């Protein structure tokens, strides 16, 4: 009798255990085989900004400084020494070649001579204050200076590392402290054949493309000299390039599937923060320029570009 009761109890316990196990398996929550961060379908789309790759010309340039001066400027000397007896011009006067500027009296105690005239060697404007009457001068003393202020030039020096780009005809933009919000255009007309061994620079002369009465000789000029043009290739921002294992890549935005694809590229010339892509992308493709660190090849993304040429 005891054996029968024990058998019944054991059977009941086994039934309870099996029933509980079945219930736990049937109604317990199932584990997701693709966790939220573990698959493309459940992965949250990262936000990126894109920019259309376009063919643009990059203008390489050099920034330097220069001085504005007259193209023609001549010091005026007397033929003989003595004291200045008369002065016929003053600072800012316009003169013509052959005009009398001053007279020098070469007389000495006990010997009197006719005054010697000082003539203008060129036409232009008196750009330095003439010597005063009574000043003793020699034949090597400049009485005044005449400059052709209608034709001005910029004298500038370019560092040695840019010498290979220098040639006549290069274009430049000029800014002046007197007119900080305006730019003036100029062209290189002469390049020095020698390099200054002390400053390691080469001198260039530029002429203004248009005469402007506001520009004066003696002004300080800030110069942007354009040395080369790079064209014919799509251009993207430098910070859109991703470097991996010594190779360069960009992320291309696939508008149909809203994903990004990693594309290897070959790079060309760069200017400031823009760089040419020699191969690997086509004009018109959208390149990710922000958010590259949050995505990988095939990632689902949300393009939030605004104000860029991507939209």
Short mmCIF file of C-alpha atoms in Angstrom, two decimals:
data_model
loop_
_atom_site.label_atom_id
_atom_site.label_comp_id
_atom_site.label_asym_id
_atom_site.label_seq_id
_atom_site.Cartn_x
_atom_site.Cartn_y
_atom_site.Cartn_z
CA UNK A 1 0.00 0.00 0.00
CA UNK A 2 2.84 2.37 0.87
CA UNK A 3 4.57 1.58 -2.43
CA UNK A 4 1.42 2.44 -4.36
CA UNK A 5 1.01 5.75 -2.54
CA UNK A 6 4.67 6.65 -3.15
CA UNK A 7 4.34 5.87 -6.84
CA UNK A 8 1.30 8.16 -7.09
CA UNK A 9 3.15 11.01 -5.32
CA UNK A 10 6.23 10.68 -7.55
CA UNK A 11 4.05 10.62 -10.66
CA UNK A 12 2.22 13.76 -9.53
CA UNK A 13 5.49 15.61 -8.91
CA UNK A 14 6.82 14.63 -12.35
CA UNK A 15 3.63 15.83 -14.00
CA UNK A 16 3.89 19.17 -12.18
CA UNK A 17 7.52 19.62 -13.22
CA UNK A 18 6.84 18.80 -16.87
CA UNK A 19 3.80 21.06 -16.90
CA UNK A 20 5.73 23.97 -15.40
CA UNK A 21 8.55 23.57 -17.88
CA UNK A 22 6.11 23.51 -20.82
CA UNK A 23 4.34 26.61 -19.48
CA UNK A 24 7.63 28.47 -19.01
CA UNK A 25 8.78 27.64 -22.56
CA UNK A 26 5.44 28.47 -24.17
CA UNK A 27 4.72 31.77 -22.43
CA UNK A 28 8.14 33.19 -21.56
CA UNK A 29 9.25 36.21 -23.75
CA UNK A 30 11.40 35.15 -26.68
CA UNK A 31 14.93 36.58 -27.03
CA UNK A 32 15.34 38.84 -30.11
CA UNK A 33 18.07 37.37 -32.37
CA UNK A 34 18.66 40.90 -33.84
CA UNK A 35 19.13 43.25 -30.90
CA UNK A 36 18.42 46.96 -31.46
CA UNK A 37 22.05 47.72 -32.19
CA UNK A 38 22.86 44.49 -33.93
CA UNK A 39 21.23 44.60 -37.36
CA UNK A 40 20.61 46.90 -40.26
CA UNK A 41 16.82 46.47 -40.06
CA UNK A 42 16.55 47.50 -36.37
CA UNK A 43 19.47 49.94 -36.33
CA UNK A 44 18.49 53.59 -35.78
CA UNK A 45 19.33 55.77 -38.81
CA UNK A 46 22.26 58.13 -38.19
CA UNK A 47 21.95 61.77 -39.24
CA UNK A 48 24.37 62.99 -41.90
CA UNK A 49 24.85 66.01 -44.11
CA UNK A 50 25.80 65.67 -47.74
CA UNK A 51 27.17 67.82 -50.54
CA UNK A 52 26.95 67.32 -54.29
CA UNK A 53 30.33 66.65 -55.90
CA UNK A 54 30.72 69.28 -58.62
CA UNK A 55 33.48 70.18 -61.07
CA UNK A 56 34.96 73.43 -59.83
CA UNK A 57 38.16 75.31 -60.46
CA UNK A 58 40.43 75.63 -57.45
CA UNK A 59 42.60 78.74 -57.46
CA UNK A 60 45.94 78.25 -55.72
CA UNK A 61 47.29 81.47 -54.27
CA UNK A 62 50.02 83.15 -52.25
CA UNK A 63 49.42 85.92 -49.70
CA UNK A 64 52.11 88.57 -49.43
CA UNK A 65 52.58 92.32 -48.93
CA UNK A 66 53.81 95.11 -51.16
CA UNK A 67 54.38 98.83 -51.57
CA UNK A 68 52.65 101.05 -54.09
CA UNK A 69 54.96 103.33 -56.03
CA UNK A 70 55.13 105.34 -59.23
CA UNK A 71 56.16 103.40 -62.30
CA UNK A 72 58.45 106.30 -63.20
CA UNK A 73 60.10 108.29 -60.42
CA UNK A 74 63.17 110.46 -60.89
CA UNK A 75 65.25 112.52 -58.49
CA UNK A 76 66.16 115.97 -59.83
CA UNK A 77 69.80 117.14 -59.43
CA UNK A 78 71.50 120.47 -60.19
CA UNK A 79 74.31 120.66 -62.73
CA UNK A 80 76.53 122.51 -60.27
CA UNK A 81 76.83 123.03 -56.53
CA UNK A 82 75.89 126.21 -54.71
CA UNK A 83 72.98 127.73 -52.82
CA UNK A 84 69.37 127.45 -53.91
CA UNK A 85 68.35 130.90 -55.05
CA UNK A 86 64.80 130.28 -56.30
CA UNK A 87 62.23 127.44 -56.12
CA UNK A 88 59.33 127.41 -58.60
CA UNK A 89 57.43 124.30 -57.52
CA UNK A 90 55.95 122.81 -54.37
CA UNK A 91 54.77 119.37 -53.24
CA UNK A 92 51.94 118.06 -55.41
CA UNK A 93 52.51 120.37 -58.38
CA UNK A 94 52.23 118.91 -61.87
CA UNK A 95 55.16 119.63 -64.19
CA UNK A 96 56.17 118.86 -67.73
CA UNK A 97 59.52 117.65 -68.97
CA UNK A 98 61.84 120.67 -69.38
CA UNK A 99 60.07 122.91 -66.85
CA UNK A 100 62.38 124.92 -64.57
CA UNK A 101 62.06 123.63 -61.02
CA UNK A 102 64.62 125.78 -59.20
CA UNK A 103 67.77 127.93 -59.64
CA UNK A 104 71.11 127.38 -57.96
CA UNK A 105 73.55 130.24 -57.40
CA UNK A 106 77.10 128.87 -57.78
CA UNK A 107 78.73 132.17 -56.73
CA UNK A 108 81.47 132.19 -54.14
CA UNK A 109 82.98 135.07 -52.15
CA UNK A 110 84.75 137.29 -54.68
CA UNK A 111 83.31 135.39 -57.68
CA UNK A 112 79.82 135.88 -59.03
CA UNK A 113 78.18 133.59 -61.59
CA UNK A 114 74.89 133.31 -63.40
CA UNK A 115 72.31 131.12 -61.68
CA UNK A 116 72.07 127.54 -62.94
CA UNK A 117 68.56 126.24 -63.63
CA UNK A 118 67.34 122.80 -62.52
CA UNK A 119 65.03 121.26 -65.15
CA UNK A 120 62.36 118.55 -64.90
CA UNK A 121 63.75 115.38 -66.56
CA UNK A 122 60.26 113.85 -66.97
CA UNK A 123 56.63 114.92 -66.82
CA UNK A 124 54.73 114.10 -63.65
CA UNK A 125 54.00 115.33 -60.16
CA UNK A 126 56.33 116.68 -57.47
CA UNK A 127 56.28 113.85 -54.93
CA UNK A 128 58.81 115.15 -52.41
CA UNK A 129 59.11 118.57 -50.77
CA UNK A 130 61.73 120.67 -52.65
CA UNK A 131 64.80 121.98 -50.85
CA UNK A 132 64.31 125.42 -49.33
CA UNK A 133 65.87 128.64 -50.63
CA UNK A 134 69.32 129.19 -49.15
CA UNK A 135 70.08 125.49 -48.81
CA UNK A 136 73.59 124.58 -49.90
CA UNK A 137 73.56 121.74 -52.39
CA UNK A 138 76.07 119.75 -54.43
CA UNK A 139 75.65 118.23 -57.84
CA UNK A 140 74.84 114.95 -56.04
CA UNK A 141 72.05 116.50 -53.92
CA UNK A 142 68.48 115.86 -55.09
CA UNK A 143 66.46 119.10 -55.17
CA UNK A 144 63.13 117.22 -55.40
CA UNK A 145 61.52 114.10 -56.91
CA UNK A 146 59.10 113.80 -59.82
CA UNK A 147 56.81 110.79 -60.14
CA UNK A 148 54.30 109.67 -62.77
CA UNK A 149 51.35 109.22 -60.41
CA UNK A 150 49.00 108.38 -63.27
CA UNK A 151 50.78 105.03 -63.62
CA UNK A 152 51.30 103.20 -60.34
CA UNK A 153 52.77 99.78 -59.65
CA UNK A 154 53.08 97.38 -56.70
CA UNK A 155 56.47 96.08 -55.66
CA UNK A 156 56.21 92.83 -53.72
CA UNK A 157 58.35 89.87 -52.66
CA UNK A 158 57.33 86.22 -52.90
CA UNK A 159 58.86 83.42 -50.74
CA UNK A 160 61.28 81.03 -52.42
CA UNK A 161 58.97 78.00 -52.19
CA UNK A 162 56.56 79.65 -54.66
CA UNK A 163 59.18 80.77 -57.19
CA UNK A 164 58.36 77.94 -59.62
CA UNK A 165 54.87 79.43 -60.16
CA UNK A 166 56.01 83.00 -60.87
CA UNK A 167 55.58 84.36 -64.38
CA UNK A 168 54.30 87.42 -66.20
CA UNK A 169 50.53 87.64 -66.52
CA UNK A 170 49.57 86.16 -63.15
CA UNK A 171 46.52 87.84 -61.64
CA UNK A 172 46.25 89.30 -58.16
CA UNK A 173 43.78 91.07 -55.92
CA UNK A 174 44.89 94.01 -53.80
CA UNK A 175 43.43 95.34 -50.56
CA UNK A 176 44.43 98.64 -48.96
CA UNK A 177 44.13 99.75 -45.35
CA UNK A 178 42.44 102.94 -46.51
CA UNK A 179 39.67 100.93 -48.26
CA UNK A 180 39.42 97.62 -46.35
CA UNK A 181 36.07 96.63 -47.88
CA UNK A 182 37.22 96.98 -51.50
CA UNK A 183 39.52 94.95 -53.70
CA UNK A 184 41.55 96.12 -56.69
CA UNK A 185 42.88 93.92 -59.49
CA UNK A 186 46.45 93.82 -60.75
CA UNK A 187 48.65 91.79 -63.09
CA UNK A 188 52.29 90.71 -62.79
CA UNK A 189 54.35 92.56 -65.39
CA UNK A 190 57.91 91.77 -64.28
CA UNK A 191 59.62 89.00 -62.31
CA UNK A 192 63.14 89.44 -60.98
CA UNK A 193 65.64 87.05 -62.60
CA UNK A 194 67.46 86.59 -59.28
CA UNK A 195 66.56 85.47 -55.78
CA UNK A 196 67.43 87.61 -52.77
CA UNK A 197 69.83 85.38 -50.81
CA UNK A 198 69.18 87.26 -47.57
CA UNK A 199 65.36 87.19 -47.47
CA UNK A 200 65.00 84.07 -49.68
CA UNK A 201 62.41 85.90 -51.76
CA UNK A 202 61.97 86.96 -55.37
CA UNK A 203 60.75 90.42 -56.28
CA UNK A 204 57.81 90.99 -58.62
CA UNK A 205 56.24 94.14 -60.07
CA UNK A 206 52.52 94.38 -60.74
CA UNK A 207 50.47 97.01 -62.54
CA UNK A 208 46.88 97.92 -61.70
CA UNK A 209 44.32 96.83 -64.28
CA UNK A 210 42.47 100.13 -63.87
CA UNK A 211 43.61 103.57 -62.78
CA UNK A 212 41.95 104.78 -59.60
CA UNK A 213 42.57 108.23 -58.17
CA UNK A 214 42.05 106.91 -54.64
CA UNK A 215 45.23 104.84 -54.85
CA UNK A 216 48.35 106.76 -53.88
CA UNK A 217 52.03 106.04 -54.15
CA UNK A 218 53.44 105.03 -50.77
CA UNK A 219 50.39 103.01 -49.68
CA UNK A 220 50.83 99.58 -48.10
CA UNK A 221 49.19 96.79 -50.10
CA UNK A 222 48.03 93.32 -49.08
CA UNK A 223 48.37 91.00 -52.05
CA UNK A 224 46.68 87.72 -52.99
CA UNK A 225 48.60 86.34 -55.97
CA UNK A 226 46.88 83.51 -57.87
CA UNK A 227 49.58 81.06 -58.92
CA UNK A 228 47.71 78.13 -60.52
CA UNK A 229 44.24 76.88 -61.49
CA UNK A 230 43.17 73.27 -60.94
CA UNK A 231 40.08 72.23 -62.88
CA UNK A 232 38.33 69.30 -64.54
CA UNK A 233 37.71 67.16 -61.43
CA UNK A 234 34.89 66.88 -58.88
CA UNK A 235 35.65 68.81 -55.71
CA UNK A 236 34.72 67.90 -52.12
CA UNK A 237 35.63 69.24 -48.66
CA UNK A 238 38.86 67.88 -47.21
CA UNK A 239 37.08 66.82 -44.02
CA UNK A 240 34.82 64.45 -45.99
CA UNK A 241 37.81 62.19 -46.71
CA UNK A 242 38.10 59.09 -44.50
CA UNK A 243 41.55 57.50 -44.27
CA UNK A 244 41.82 53.75 -43.51
CA UNK A 245 44.93 51.60 -43.79
CA UNK A 246 46.73 54.16 -45.91
CA UNK A 247 43.87 54.53 -48.39
CA UNK A 248 41.34 57.31 -48.86
CA UNK A 249 37.56 56.86 -48.93
CA UNK A 250 34.35 58.84 -49.00
CA UNK A 251 30.81 57.88 -48.07
CA UNK A 252 28.36 58.16 -50.98
CA UNK A 253 24.69 58.71 -50.10
CA UNK A 254 22.27 56.34 -51.89
CA UNK A 255 19.07 58.34 -52.07
CA UNK A 256 16.88 55.40 -53.14
CA UNK A 257 17.72 53.20 -50.14
CA UNK A 258 18.76 55.98 -47.71
CA UNK A 259 22.06 54.24 -47.02
CA UNK A 260 25.72 55.21 -47.39
CA UNK A 261 28.32 53.30 -49.34
CA UNK A 262 32.05 53.45 -48.69
CA UNK A 263 33.97 54.30 -51.86
CA UNK A 264 37.76 54.34 -52.34
CA UNK A 265 39.02 57.50 -54.07
CA UNK A 266 42.21 58.97 -55.48
CA UNK A 267 42.87 62.57 -54.52
CA UNK A 268 44.24 65.49 -56.52
CA UNK A 269 45.22 69.06 -55.65
CA UNK A 270 43.79 70.86 -52.66
CA UNK A 271 43.29 74.54 -51.89
CA UNK A 272 42.22 75.67 -48.44
CA UNK A 273 39.57 73.16 -47.27
CA UNK A 274 38.60 71.80 -50.70
CA UNK A 275 40.23 68.93 -52.61
CA UNK A 276 39.93 67.39 -56.04
CA UNK A 277 38.88 63.74 -56.42
CA UNK A 278 40.85 62.33 -59.35
CA UNK A 279 38.88 59.07 -59.46
CA UNK A 280 36.31 57.14 -57.45
CA UNK A 281 33.28 59.41 -57.62
CA UNK A 282 31.24 61.04 -60.35
CA UNK A 283 29.97 64.55 -60.72
CA UNK A 284 26.52 64.88 -59.16
CA UNK A 285 26.93 62.17 -56.51
CA UNK A 286 26.18 63.14 -52.94
CA UNK A 287 29.13 62.86 -50.59
CA UNK A 288 28.75 62.76 -46.81
CA UNK A 289 30.49 65.80 -45.32
CA UNK A 290 29.23 65.55 -41.72
CA UNK A 291 28.54 62.47 -39.62
CA UNK A 292 31.14 60.14 -41.17
CA UNK A 293 32.26 58.88 -37.74
CA UNK A 294 28.76 57.61 -36.94
CA UNK A 295 28.30 55.41 -40.01
CA UNK A 296 29.86 52.46 -41.80
CA UNK A 297 29.48 50.87 -45.22
CA UNK A 298 25.78 50.11 -45.75
CA UNK A 299 24.52 52.10 -42.76
CA UNK A 300 20.99 53.42 -42.82
CA UNK A 301 21.08 57.22 -42.60
CA UNK A 302 18.89 60.27 -42.53
CA UNK A 303 20.10 63.13 -44.74
CA UNK A 304 19.52 66.38 -42.86
CA UNK A 305 21.38 68.60 -45.31
CA UNK A 306 20.14 72.18 -45.27
CA UNK A 307 21.70 75.14 -47.01
CA UNK A 308 24.22 72.95 -48.85
CA UNK A 309 24.09 72.24 -52.57
CA UNK A 310 22.97 68.67 -51.85
CA UNK A 311 19.29 69.48 -51.74
#
